[in-house]
Short mmCIF file of C-alpha atoms and ligand atoms in Angstrom, two decimals:
data_model
loop_
_atom_site.label_atom_id
_atom_site.label_comp_id
_atom_site.label_asym_id
_atom_site.label_seq_id
_atom_site.Cartn_x
_atom_site.Cartn_y
_atom_site.Cartn_z
CA MET A 1 0.00 0.00 0.00
CA LYS A 2 1.36 3.38 -0.99
CA GLN A 3 0.94 6.52 1.07
CA ASN A 4 -0.47 8.62 -1.72
CA TYR A 5 -2.95 7.87 -4.48
CA ASP A 6 -4.87 9.91 -6.97
CA LEU A 7 -8.06 8.17 -5.81
CA LEU A 8 -9.00 6.17 -2.74
CA VAL A 9 -12.14 4.05 -3.04
CA ILE A 10 -13.83 2.89 0.16
CA GLY A 11 -15.86 -0.27 -0.31
CA GLY A 12 -15.45 -3.21 -2.69
CA GLY A 13 -19.04 -3.71 -3.88
CA PRO A 14 -20.06 -3.22 -7.52
CA GLY A 15 -19.91 0.59 -7.17
CA GLY A 16 -16.44 0.68 -5.70
CA ALA A 17 -15.05 -1.95 -8.05
CA VAL A 18 -16.32 -0.22 -11.19
CA ALA A 19 -14.94 3.09 -9.91
CA ALA A 20 -11.54 1.49 -9.21
CA ARG A 21 -11.50 -0.30 -12.55
CA THR A 22 -12.42 2.86 -14.46
CA ALA A 23 -9.77 4.90 -12.62
CA ALA A 24 -7.06 2.31 -13.25
CA GLU A 25 -8.00 2.08 -16.93
CA LYS A 26 -7.56 5.83 -17.18
CA GLY A 27 -4.07 5.48 -15.78
CA PHE A 28 -4.69 6.90 -12.31
CA SER A 29 -3.16 5.46 -9.18
CA VAL A 30 -6.12 4.08 -7.26
CA CYS A 31 -6.58 2.06 -4.11
CA MET A 32 -9.77 0.18 -3.22
CA VAL A 33 -10.26 -0.98 0.37
CA GLU A 34 -12.86 -3.48 1.57
CA LYS A 35 -13.39 -4.06 5.28
CA ARG A 36 -14.64 -7.59 4.89
CA PRO A 37 -12.20 -10.47 4.50
CA ALA A 38 -13.65 -11.47 1.12
CA ILE A 39 -15.22 -9.49 -1.70
CA GLY A 40 -18.78 -10.55 -2.47
CA VAL A 41 -19.61 -12.30 0.80
CA PRO A 42 -21.82 -12.36 2.69
CA ILE A 43 -24.20 -11.34 -0.08
CA ARG A 44 -27.01 -8.93 0.62
CA CYS A 45 -28.93 -9.06 -2.60
CA ALA A 46 -31.64 -10.82 -4.62
CA GLU A 47 -29.24 -10.58 -7.57
CA GLY A 48 -31.65 -9.47 -10.30
CA ILE A 49 -30.44 -7.15 -13.08
CA GLY A 50 -31.70 -6.12 -16.52
CA LYS A 51 -30.00 -7.66 -19.51
CA ASP A 52 -29.13 -4.44 -21.32
CA VAL A 53 -27.86 -2.53 -18.33
CA LEU A 54 -25.53 -5.34 -17.26
CA SER A 55 -23.77 -5.34 -20.63
CA GLU A 56 -22.94 -1.67 -20.21
CA PHE A 57 -20.39 -2.66 -17.58
CA ILE A 58 -19.35 -6.23 -18.15
CA THR A 59 -19.67 -8.94 -20.77
CA PRO A 60 -22.29 -11.37 -19.48
CA ASP A 61 -20.61 -14.64 -18.58
CA SER A 62 -22.20 -17.86 -17.40
CA LYS A 63 -19.73 -18.05 -14.53
CA PHE A 64 -21.57 -15.25 -12.69
CA ILE A 65 -25.09 -15.77 -14.07
CA SER A 66 -27.34 -18.18 -12.18
CA ALA A 67 -30.47 -17.84 -14.32
CA GLU A 68 -31.86 -16.13 -17.41
CA ILE A 69 -35.17 -14.38 -16.95
CA LYS A 70 -37.80 -14.24 -19.68
CA ARG A 71 -40.83 -12.87 -17.85
CA ALA A 72 -42.17 -11.63 -14.55
CA ARG A 73 -45.36 -12.42 -12.66
CA LEU A 74 -47.09 -10.04 -10.27
CA VAL A 75 -49.35 -11.68 -7.69
CA ALA A 76 -52.14 -9.65 -6.07
CA PRO A 77 -53.27 -10.05 -2.44
CA ASP A 78 -56.24 -12.13 -3.69
CA SER A 79 -53.84 -14.37 -5.68
CA THR A 80 -54.86 -13.03 -9.08
CA SER A 81 -51.77 -12.74 -11.19
CA MET A 82 -50.51 -10.73 -14.10
CA MET A 83 -47.78 -12.04 -16.39
CA LEU A 84 -45.40 -9.50 -17.83
CA GLU A 85 -43.70 -10.42 -21.04
CA SER A 86 -41.49 -8.69 -23.50
CA GLU A 87 -42.79 -7.99 -27.00
CA MET A 88 -39.57 -9.37 -28.30
CA ALA A 89 -40.80 -12.95 -28.06
CA GLY A 90 -38.50 -15.47 -26.50
CA SER A 91 -35.83 -12.93 -25.70
CA LYS A 92 -34.43 -12.84 -22.23
CA VAL A 93 -35.03 -9.67 -20.30
CA GLY A 94 -32.72 -10.08 -17.36
CA TYR A 95 -30.46 -12.20 -15.27
CA ILE A 96 -30.20 -13.46 -11.76
CA LEU A 97 -26.54 -13.09 -10.95
CA ASP A 98 -24.33 -15.05 -8.67
CA ARG A 99 -23.03 -12.04 -6.79
CA LYS A 100 -20.35 -13.89 -4.95
CA VAL A 101 -18.69 -14.50 -8.30
CA PHE A 102 -19.87 -11.28 -9.92
CA ASP A 103 -18.50 -8.90 -7.27
CA ARG A 104 -15.26 -10.83 -7.25
CA GLU A 105 -14.98 -10.64 -11.03
CA LEU A 106 -15.39 -6.85 -10.95
CA ALA A 107 -12.73 -6.55 -8.24
CA TRP A 108 -10.51 -8.84 -10.26
CA GLN A 109 -10.92 -6.62 -13.30
CA ALA A 110 -10.07 -3.56 -11.22
CA ALA A 111 -6.92 -5.26 -9.97
CA ASP A 112 -5.97 -6.43 -13.46
CA ALA A 113 -6.38 -2.88 -14.73
CA GLY A 114 -3.83 -1.75 -12.17
CA ALA A 115 -5.81 -0.81 -9.06
CA ASP A 116 -4.43 -1.69 -5.63
CA VAL A 117 -6.98 -3.78 -3.73
CA PHE A 118 -6.96 -4.53 -0.01
CA VAL A 119 -9.41 -6.67 1.94
CA LYS A 120 -9.96 -6.78 5.67
CA THR A 121 -9.02 -3.11 5.50
CA ARG A 122 -11.48 -0.65 6.97
CA ALA A 123 -11.62 3.10 6.61
CA SER A 124 -12.13 4.29 10.19
CA ALA A 125 -11.89 8.06 9.76
CA PRO A 126 -11.44 10.66 7.05
CA ILE A 127 -8.31 12.79 6.86
CA ILE A 128 -9.56 16.34 6.59
CA VAL A 129 -7.15 19.18 5.82
CA GLY A 130 -8.48 22.72 5.65
CA GLY A 131 -12.03 21.45 5.28
CA GLU A 132 -11.11 19.21 2.33
CA VAL A 133 -11.16 15.39 2.47
CA LYS A 134 -7.62 14.26 1.75
CA GLY A 135 -7.66 10.54 2.46
CA ALA A 136 -8.55 8.13 5.21
CA THR A 137 -7.23 6.30 8.20
CA LEU A 138 -7.21 2.61 7.33
CA GLU A 139 -7.21 -0.24 9.80
CA HIS A 140 -5.91 -3.63 8.77
CA CYS A 141 -5.45 -6.53 11.18
CA GLY A 142 -4.40 -4.42 14.11
CA THR A 143 -2.36 -1.93 12.13
CA ARG A 144 -3.43 1.61 11.39
CA ARG A 145 -2.14 3.87 8.67
CA GLU A 146 -3.02 7.06 6.91
CA VAL A 147 -3.46 7.01 3.17
CA HIS A 148 -3.70 10.27 1.28
CA ALA A 149 -5.59 10.81 -1.95
CA ASP A 150 -6.63 13.75 -4.07
CA ILE A 151 -10.19 12.43 -4.11
CA VAL A 152 -11.91 9.88 -1.91
CA ILE A 153 -14.85 7.93 -3.34
CA ALA A 154 -17.20 6.65 -0.65
CA ALA A 155 -18.72 3.39 -1.96
CA ASP A 156 -19.40 1.95 1.46
CA GLY A 157 -22.92 0.70 0.87
CA VAL A 158 -26.09 0.88 2.95
CA GLU A 159 -24.13 0.91 6.22
CA SER A 160 -22.06 3.85 4.95
CA LYS A 161 -20.35 5.90 7.64
CA PHE A 162 -17.65 7.70 5.71
CA SER A 163 -19.71 10.53 4.28
CA ARG A 164 -21.39 11.02 7.64
CA TRP A 165 -17.96 11.41 9.25
CA CYS A 166 -17.36 14.09 6.61
CA GLY A 167 -20.46 15.96 7.73
CA MET A 168 -23.20 14.70 5.41
CA ASN A 169 -26.61 13.64 6.67
CA THR A 170 -27.04 10.06 5.51
CA THR A 171 -29.79 8.85 7.85
CA VAL A 172 -32.47 6.84 6.05
CA PRO A 173 -36.01 7.58 7.32
CA VAL A 174 -37.47 4.56 9.13
CA ARG A 175 -40.39 4.23 6.73
CA GLU A 176 -37.96 4.24 3.79
CA ILE A 177 -35.69 1.39 4.77
CA MET A 178 -36.74 -1.95 3.36
CA SER A 179 -36.03 -4.40 6.14
CA SER A 180 -35.16 -7.58 4.24
CA VAL A 181 -34.53 -11.29 4.65
CA GLN A 182 -33.96 -13.86 1.94
CA TYR A 183 -33.41 -17.59 1.82
CA LEU A 184 -31.57 -19.29 -0.98
CA MET A 185 -33.81 -22.32 -1.27
CA THR A 186 -33.38 -25.51 -3.17
CA ASP A 187 -35.54 -28.50 -4.03
CA ILE A 188 -38.57 -26.29 -4.72
CA ASP A 189 -41.04 -26.17 -7.60
CA ILE A 190 -40.54 -22.96 -9.53
CA ASP A 191 -40.50 -21.69 -13.08
CA PRO A 192 -36.75 -21.28 -13.67
CA HIS A 193 -37.19 -18.34 -16.07
CA THR A 194 -39.84 -16.27 -14.29
CA THR A 195 -39.38 -13.81 -11.46
CA VAL A 196 -42.42 -13.63 -9.17
CA PHE A 197 -43.45 -10.64 -7.04
CA PHE A 198 -46.11 -10.96 -4.33
CA LEU A 199 -47.82 -7.76 -3.24
CA GLY A 200 -50.15 -6.94 -0.39
CA ASN A 201 -50.33 -5.72 3.15
CA GLU A 202 -50.67 -9.23 4.59
CA VAL A 203 -47.80 -10.66 2.56
CA ALA A 204 -45.27 -7.82 2.60
CA PRO A 205 -46.52 -4.50 4.02
CA GLN A 206 -45.29 -1.57 1.92
CA GLY A 207 -42.83 -3.81 0.15
CA TYR A 208 -42.91 -7.08 -1.73
CA LEU A 209 -41.97 -10.69 -1.51
CA TRP A 210 -39.96 -12.21 -4.34
CA ILE A 211 -38.98 -15.48 -5.91
CA PHE A 212 -35.93 -15.04 -8.15
CA PRO A 213 -34.84 -18.29 -9.82
CA LYS A 214 -31.30 -19.50 -9.25
CA GLY A 215 -31.59 -22.71 -11.25
CA GLU A 216 -34.11 -25.37 -12.22
CA ARG A 217 -35.25 -26.00 -8.64
CA SER A 218 -33.55 -23.26 -6.66
CA ALA A 219 -34.42 -19.63 -5.99
CA ASN A 220 -33.81 -16.58 -3.87
CA VAL A 221 -37.01 -16.37 -1.84
CA GLY A 222 -37.00 -13.08 -0.02
CA ILE A 223 -38.96 -10.18 1.35
CA GLY A 224 -38.57 -6.48 2.04
CA ILE A 225 -41.01 -4.62 4.27
CA SER A 226 -41.04 -0.98 5.29
CA GLY A 227 -39.12 -0.29 8.51
CA LYS A 228 -42.27 1.42 9.71
CA LYS A 229 -44.16 -1.87 9.53
CA SER A 230 -41.42 -3.86 11.23
CA GLY A 231 -41.38 -4.70 14.92
CA ALA A 232 -41.35 -7.50 17.45
CA GLY A 233 -43.40 -10.44 16.16
CA HIS A 234 -43.90 -8.93 12.71
CA ARG A 235 -40.45 -8.59 11.25
CA ALA A 236 -39.33 -9.40 7.71
CA ARG A 237 -38.23 -12.80 8.93
CA ASP A 238 -41.67 -13.57 10.43
CA TYR A 239 -43.42 -12.77 7.14
CA LEU A 240 -40.94 -14.79 5.12
CA ASP A 241 -41.10 -17.81 7.41
CA ARG A 242 -44.89 -17.80 7.16
CA PHE A 243 -44.76 -17.67 3.35
CA VAL A 244 -42.08 -20.33 3.06
CA SER A 245 -43.77 -22.82 5.35
CA ALA A 246 -47.02 -22.43 3.40
CA THR A 247 -45.50 -22.39 -0.10
CA PHE A 248 -42.33 -24.48 0.05
CA PRO A 249 -42.74 -26.69 3.13
CA GLU A 250 -40.33 -29.27 1.74
CA GLY A 251 -37.75 -26.77 0.49
CA LYS A 252 -34.26 -26.62 1.92
CA THR A 253 -32.59 -23.37 2.83
CA ILE A 254 -28.89 -23.31 2.08
CA GLU A 255 -28.21 -19.66 2.77
CA CYS A 256 -29.81 -16.89 4.82
CA VAL A 257 -29.33 -13.33 3.59
CA VAL A 258 -30.23 -10.27 5.66
CA GLY A 259 -30.20 -6.67 4.54
CA GLY A 260 -31.53 -3.16 4.35
CA VAL A 261 -32.42 -1.38 1.11
CA SER A 262 -32.94 2.35 1.13
CA VAL A 263 -35.93 3.54 -0.90
CA CYS A 264 -35.61 7.19 0.17
CA LYS A 265 -34.57 10.15 -1.94
CA PRO A 266 -30.86 10.22 -2.77
CA LEU A 267 -28.52 12.27 -0.57
CA GLU A 268 -29.19 15.97 -0.94
CA CYS A 269 -25.72 16.42 -2.36
CA THR A 270 -23.32 13.61 -3.28
CA VAL A 271 -20.08 15.61 -3.33
CA ALA A 272 -18.03 17.63 -0.87
CA ASP A 273 -14.52 19.05 -1.01
CA GLY A 274 -12.36 16.06 -2.00
CA LEU A 275 -15.23 13.57 -1.64
CA MET A 276 -17.65 11.81 -3.99
CA VAL A 277 -20.35 9.42 -2.78
CA ILE A 278 -21.63 6.61 -5.03
CA GLY A 279 -24.01 3.64 -5.00
CA ASP A 280 -25.98 2.65 -1.92
CA ALA A 281 -23.93 5.08 0.17
CA ALA A 282 -25.42 7.89 -1.94
CA ARG A 283 -28.89 6.30 -1.53
CA VAL A 284 -29.33 5.98 -5.29
CA VAL A 285 -31.27 2.72 -5.17
CA ASP A 286 -34.37 2.62 -7.38
CA PRO A 287 -37.10 3.41 -4.81
CA LEU A 288 -39.74 1.33 -6.57
CA THR A 289 -37.84 -1.88 -7.26
CA GLY A 290 -35.07 -1.70 -4.66
CA GLY A 291 -32.55 -2.41 -7.41
CA GLY A 292 -29.16 -0.80 -6.87
CA ILE A 293 -26.49 -2.88 -8.61
CA TYR A 294 -26.68 -0.97 -11.87
CA ASN A 295 -27.02 2.40 -10.14
CA ALA A 296 -23.91 1.69 -8.07
CA MET A 297 -21.89 0.82 -11.18
CA PHE A 298 -23.28 3.79 -13.10
CA THR A 299 -22.44 6.31 -10.40
CA GLY A 300 -19.04 4.65 -9.87
CA LYS A 301 -18.04 5.14 -13.48
CA LEU A 302 -19.46 8.64 -13.74
CA ALA A 303 -17.70 9.76 -10.55
CA VAL A 304 -14.34 8.78 -12.01
CA GLU A 305 -15.07 10.57 -15.29
CA VAL A 306 -15.68 13.77 -13.37
CA ALA A 307 -12.71 13.10 -11.06
CA GLU A 308 -10.52 12.85 -14.14
CA LYS A 309 -11.29 16.45 -15.08
CA ALA A 310 -10.77 17.60 -11.51
CA ILE A 311 -7.40 15.88 -11.32
CA GLU A 312 -6.33 17.38 -14.67
CA ALA A 313 -7.29 20.81 -13.39
CA GLY A 314 -5.74 20.19 -9.96
CA ASN A 315 -8.98 21.33 -8.34
CA PHE A 316 -10.73 18.94 -5.94
CA SER A 317 -13.20 21.37 -4.43
CA LYS A 318 -16.89 20.64 -4.09
CA SER A 319 -17.65 22.93 -7.01
CA ALA A 320 -15.13 21.13 -9.21
CA LEU A 321 -16.75 17.77 -8.36
CA MET A 322 -20.32 19.08 -8.56
CA ASP A 323 -20.60 18.06 -12.19
CA TYR A 324 -20.91 14.45 -10.96
CA ASP A 325 -23.94 15.31 -8.84
CA THR A 326 -25.56 17.28 -11.64
CA ARG A 327 -24.90 14.66 -14.27
CA TRP A 328 -26.26 11.64 -12.44
CA ARG A 329 -29.40 13.57 -11.50
CA GLU A 330 -29.93 14.51 -15.16
CA SER A 331 -29.14 11.02 -16.40
CA PHE A 332 -31.68 8.38 -17.34
CA MET A 333 -30.93 6.75 -13.98
CA GLY A 334 -31.44 9.98 -12.03
CA LYS A 335 -34.74 10.68 -13.75
CA ALA A 336 -35.91 7.12 -13.17
CA ILE A 337 -35.14 7.47 -9.44
CA ALA A 338 -37.08 10.74 -9.21
CA ARG A 339 -40.07 9.30 -11.08
CA ASN A 340 -40.07 5.96 -9.32
CA TYR A 341 -39.86 7.71 -5.96
CA GLN A 342 -43.19 9.40 -6.73
CA ILE A 343 -44.71 6.14 -7.93
CA LYS A 344 -43.47 4.33 -4.82
CA GLU A 345 -44.97 7.03 -2.60
CA TYR A 346 -48.31 6.35 -4.29
CA PHE A 347 -48.07 2.57 -4.23
CA VAL A 348 -47.36 2.36 -0.51
CA THR A 349 -50.73 4.00 0.14
CA LEU A 350 -52.69 1.37 -1.82
CA SER A 351 -55.11 -0.91 -0.03
CA ASP A 352 -55.24 -4.59 -0.91
CA GLU A 353 -58.52 -3.94 -2.75
CA LYS A 354 -56.86 -1.42 -5.03
CA LEU A 355 -53.89 -3.68 -5.64
CA ASN A 356 -56.30 -6.47 -6.56
CA ALA A 357 -58.12 -4.20 -9.01
CA LEU A 358 -54.90 -3.08 -10.68
CA ILE A 359 -53.60 -6.58 -11.18
CA GLN A 360 -57.02 -7.85 -12.30
CA SER A 361 -56.95 -5.29 -15.12
CA ALA A 362 -54.89 -7.71 -17.24
CA SER A 363 -53.83 -11.30 -16.88
CA LYS A 364 -51.04 -10.76 -19.36
CA MET A 365 -49.15 -7.76 -20.66
CA ASN A 366 -46.76 -7.55 -23.54
CA LEU A 367 -44.46 -4.67 -22.78
CA SER A 368 -42.65 -2.81 -25.54
CA GLU A 369 -39.65 -2.60 -23.26
CA PHE A 370 -39.22 -4.49 -20.03
CA SER A 371 -39.18 -1.65 -17.55
CA THR A 372 -41.18 -0.28 -14.65
CA LEU A 373 -41.96 2.77 -16.79
CA ALA A 374 -43.49 0.64 -19.56
CA LEU A 375 -45.49 -1.27 -16.94
CA ILE A 376 -46.82 1.89 -15.30
CA LYS A 377 -47.82 3.32 -18.68
CA GLU A 378 -49.70 0.12 -19.52
CA LEU A 379 -51.39 0.10 -16.11
CA ILE A 380 -52.51 3.69 -16.65
CA ARG A 381 -53.85 2.87 -20.10
CA ARG A 382 -56.02 0.18 -18.56
CA ASN A 383 -56.89 2.15 -15.41
CA PRO A 384 -57.24 5.78 -16.58
CA LYS A 385 -58.20 6.87 -13.07
CA LEU A 386 -54.66 6.13 -11.99
CA LEU A 387 -53.43 9.15 -13.84
CA THR A 388 -55.51 11.52 -11.75
CA GLU A 389 -54.13 9.92 -8.64
CA LEU A 390 -50.62 10.10 -10.01
CA ALA A 391 -51.11 13.69 -11.13
CA ALA A 392 -47.66 14.76 -10.04
CA LEU A 393 -46.21 12.35 -12.53
CA ARG A 394 -48.10 13.34 -15.61
CA ALA A 395 -45.28 15.33 -17.14
CA SER A 396 -42.56 12.78 -16.59
CA LEU A 397 -44.63 9.90 -17.93
CA GLY A 398 -44.86 11.63 -21.30
CA MET B 1 -29.08 1.01 26.69
CA LEU B 2 -28.92 -0.90 23.43
CA GLN B 3 -28.12 -4.57 23.55
CA VAL B 4 -26.91 -6.47 20.49
CA HIS B 5 -27.82 -10.14 20.46
CA ARG B 6 -24.84 -11.33 18.47
CA ASP B 7 -26.22 -14.82 18.11
CA ILE B 8 -29.17 -13.38 16.16
CA CYS B 9 -27.49 -10.55 14.22
CA GLY B 10 -26.80 -11.22 10.53
CA TYR B 11 -24.40 -8.22 10.28
CA CYS B 12 -26.28 -6.60 7.43
CA GLY B 13 -26.04 -2.90 8.28
CA CYS B 14 -29.76 -2.16 7.97
CA CYS B 15 -29.81 -0.70 11.50
CA VAL B 16 -26.73 1.45 10.84
CA SER B 17 -28.49 3.33 8.04
CA VAL B 18 -31.45 4.47 10.16
CA CYS B 19 -29.70 5.56 13.36
CA PRO B 20 -30.24 9.31 13.61
CA GLU B 21 -27.23 9.69 15.90
CA GLY B 22 -24.80 7.74 13.73
CA ALA B 23 -24.12 5.63 16.82
CA LEU B 24 -23.82 2.25 15.13
CA GLU B 25 -20.99 0.88 13.06
CA LEU B 26 -20.71 -2.46 11.38
CA ILE B 27 -17.13 -3.66 11.65
CA ASP B 28 -16.98 -6.73 9.44
CA ALA B 29 -19.07 -9.31 11.29
CA TYR B 30 -19.94 -7.42 14.44
CA LEU B 31 -21.84 -4.31 15.32
CA VAL B 32 -20.55 -1.67 17.72
CA VAL B 33 -22.73 0.80 19.61
CA GLY B 34 -21.17 4.21 20.22
CA GLU B 35 -21.66 6.59 23.12
CA GLU B 36 -23.95 8.76 21.01
CA CYS B 37 -26.73 6.18 21.37
CA THR B 38 -29.79 7.68 23.03
CA GLY B 39 -31.69 4.40 23.29
CA CYS B 40 -34.42 5.65 20.94
CA GLY B 41 -35.06 2.13 19.60
CA ILE B 42 -35.37 2.99 15.91
CA CYS B 43 -32.68 0.47 14.99
CA ALA B 44 -34.35 -2.24 17.08
CA LYS B 45 -37.61 -1.67 15.22
CA VAL B 46 -36.19 -2.11 11.73
CA CYS B 47 -33.81 -5.02 12.34
CA PRO B 48 -35.04 -7.82 10.02
CA LEU B 49 -34.10 -10.49 12.57
CA GLY B 50 -34.82 -8.81 15.89
CA ALA B 51 -31.22 -8.77 17.10
CA LEU B 52 -31.42 -5.43 18.91
CA GLU B 53 -33.11 -4.61 22.17
CA VAL B 54 -33.29 -1.43 24.21
CA VAL B 55 -32.99 -2.48 27.83
CA ASP B 56 -33.49 -0.49 30.97
CA GLU B 57 -30.09 -0.04 32.57
CA ALA B 58 -31.62 -0.25 36.04
CA GLU B 59 -32.77 -3.77 35.25
CA LEU B 60 -29.32 -5.03 34.37
C1 LIG C 401 -32.15 -8.24 0.34
C2 LIG C 401 -31.65 -7.37 -0.77
C3 LIG C 401 -32.03 -7.65 -2.07
C4 LIG C 401 -31.56 -6.86 -3.13
N1 LIG C 401 -31.90 -7.21 -4.39
C5 LIG C 401 -31.40 -6.51 -5.43
C6 LIG C 401 -31.66 -6.92 -6.77
O1 LIG C 401 -32.30 -7.95 -7.04
N2 LIG C 401 -31.16 -6.17 -7.78
C7 LIG C 401 -30.40 -5.05 -7.55
O2 LIG C 401 -29.98 -4.39 -8.51
N3 LIG C 401 -30.12 -4.65 -6.30
C8 LIG C 401 -30.58 -5.36 -5.23
N4 LIG C 401 -30.28 -4.97 -3.95
C9 LIG C 401 -29.44 -3.78 -3.76
C10 LIG C 401 -27.97 -4.08 -4.08
O3 LIG C 401 -27.52 -5.17 -3.32
C11 LIG C 401 -27.13 -2.86 -3.77
O4 LIG C 401 -27.73 -1.72 -4.35
C12 LIG C 401 -25.70 -2.95 -4.28
O5 LIG C 401 -24.98 -3.96 -3.65
C13 LIG C 401 -24.99 -1.61 -4.07
O6 LIG C 401 -23.65 -1.66 -4.41
P1 LIG C 401 -22.61 -0.74 -3.66
O7 LIG C 401 -21.30 -1.01 -4.31
O8 LIG C 401 -23.11 0.65 -3.62
O9 LIG C 401 -22.63 -1.23 -2.15
P2 LIG C 401 -22.32 -2.67 -1.51
O10 LIG C 401 -22.47 -3.74 -2.49
O11 LIG C 401 -23.10 -2.72 -0.26
O12 LIG C 401 -20.77 -2.55 -1.15
C14 LIG C 401 -20.30 -1.73 -0.14
C15 LIG C 401 -19.05 -2.34 0.42
O13 LIG C 401 -18.39 -1.40 1.25
C16 LIG C 401 -17.81 -2.09 2.33
N5 LIG C 401 -17.56 -1.11 3.40
C17 LIG C 401 -18.48 -0.47 4.16
N6 LIG C 401 -17.89 0.37 5.02
C18 LIG C 401 -16.55 0.26 4.80
C19 LIG C 401 -15.41 0.89 5.40
N7 LIG C 401 -15.55 1.79 6.37
N8 LIG C 401 -14.19 0.55 4.95
C20 LIG C 401 -14.05 -0.38 3.96
N9 LIG C 401 -15.09 -1.00 3.36
C21 LIG C 401 -16.33 -0.67 3.78
C22 LIG C 401 -18.84 -3.13 2.67
O14 LIG C 401 -18.28 -4.18 3.41
C23 LIG C 401 -19.34 -3.56 1.29
O15 LIG C 401 -18.62 -4.66 0.79
C24 LIG C 401 -30.73 -5.75 -2.86
C25 LIG C 401 -30.36 -5.46 -1.56
C26 LIG C 401 -30.79 -6.26 -0.52
C27 LIG C 401 -30.38 -5.94 0.89
S1 LIG C 402 -30.16 -4.76 11.35
FE1 LIG C 402 -30.15 -6.46 12.83
S2 LIG C 402 -29.17 -8.14 11.72
FE2 LIG C 402 -28.68 -6.27 10.60
S3 LIG C 402 -26.71 -5.59 11.46
FE3 LIG C 402 -28.31 -4.54 12.58
S4 LIG C 402 -28.67 -5.83 14.38
FE4 LIG C 402 -27.57 -7.09 12.90
S1 LIG C 403 -31.24 3.14 19.87
FE1 LIG C 403 -31.47 4.95 18.54
S2 LIG C 403 -29.60 6.14 18.93
FE2 LIG C 403 -29.21 4.08 19.76
S3 LIG C 403 -28.19 3.02 18.07
FE3 LIG C 403 -30.38 2.58 17.89
S4 LIG C 403 -31.16 4.14 16.47
FE4 LIG C 403 -29.15 4.84 17.19
#
């Protein structure tokens, strides 16, 4: 480990790894530190990602893909279901990754591109000089050292502390944390190419329960409920256990995943002097779906592109880095977050009766593109009243 | 006072994100509670597994 780098990346998830890889490819000296002893474990993810967006960052490879997804099924509280398919018949719309291998592959690529990578190495404090973040104190197996960098990228995930230590407010409102548990189950009857989403206040209050295939007879069976609805005797685990014992009584659980997904608005500002915040740490998860893998990679790459200009200009101030904040907000991803936040705020108010009515409006939908936006547009077409209720969204839905 | 039931905790960091005081930190596979903790119980409410408990110090 050197004492000085152009960039120091804190966290070895998909956001941090893509940032480190991008920086190394651009010829910068970059160091990525991960506090856990191994990249990619324990996983905290249902591992779903869209086909197109994955290819933006990595060539899909069977070694980190567990299943190919062709369609999705939404199940209403009254068990009515709606099948969502892509108009492009037969084409796959997404993947269920094997994140243990996927995260590792990204870190590998970062290292191959020239990044320094350290595991079991935790950032425990920022180095702040004259109000500007200049590096971090790193702790590794009982040793402590200071590493300086022109720019620090905080990619430290949902449990992020670094940007808070630098003075940012990162607290997720209780009602906007999805308290989640998931079992990787095997020996269960599933459709290996369909993701299933169960909605309803009895099944998963202000959240959803999912079955994401991991193979012919295996799947991630998980749930996220609003923190507001969680409490003793009615936690995510209680809901999931009830579902699993009713639906897959003979199934075997070979892994238990726990996690929190933020579905709040992103941080008010994702840069400070010498600091850029990306991925879950920046709270850029899609508030409707809870998906954050792509958003982490997207913000990781964009942050480095802006950092490149700052480094060339020798200016690491907040205003020099601000372009990152502006650009992700204006991007397709930023707009999707803003829109889906509004849609999520509406959906969490829906009674089971309304959810039933929405899903009953079609047993099958052929979407022009496989996205939440296309689904919402179709739902509105079939339930025109929705648009009055979603008035705030009219402009952005086009 | 906040008690962490380590045998239940899945070290996921969900609780860390909601603490208004920034009192929690997940250090690899264990959670530490800082002095800033006010015992408000928000973290205990959201924990997916129920690994946190606010206990009355007088009862300890
Ligand atoms: C139950 C669940 C299901 C999900 N399902 C999906 C899904 O199907 N699809 C999807 O797209 N997204 C999903 N997500 C969200 C997705 O997992 C995250 O958005 C994604 O991992 C974010 O990547 P990241 O790089 O920002 O953070 P992370 O992957 O969380 O990586 C952050 C890393 O930083 C490390 N770190 C933290 N603090 C420090 C420190 N001080 N020093 C050094 N290292 C540190 C952590 O150990 C961690 O490895 C799910 C999340 C959960 C909890
Ligand atoms: S939310 Fe619960 S399981 Fe997760 S780290 Fe906190 S105490 Fe542990
Ligand atoms: S009890 Fe309140 S202050 Fe203490 S750690 Fe939990 S959320 Fe933070």
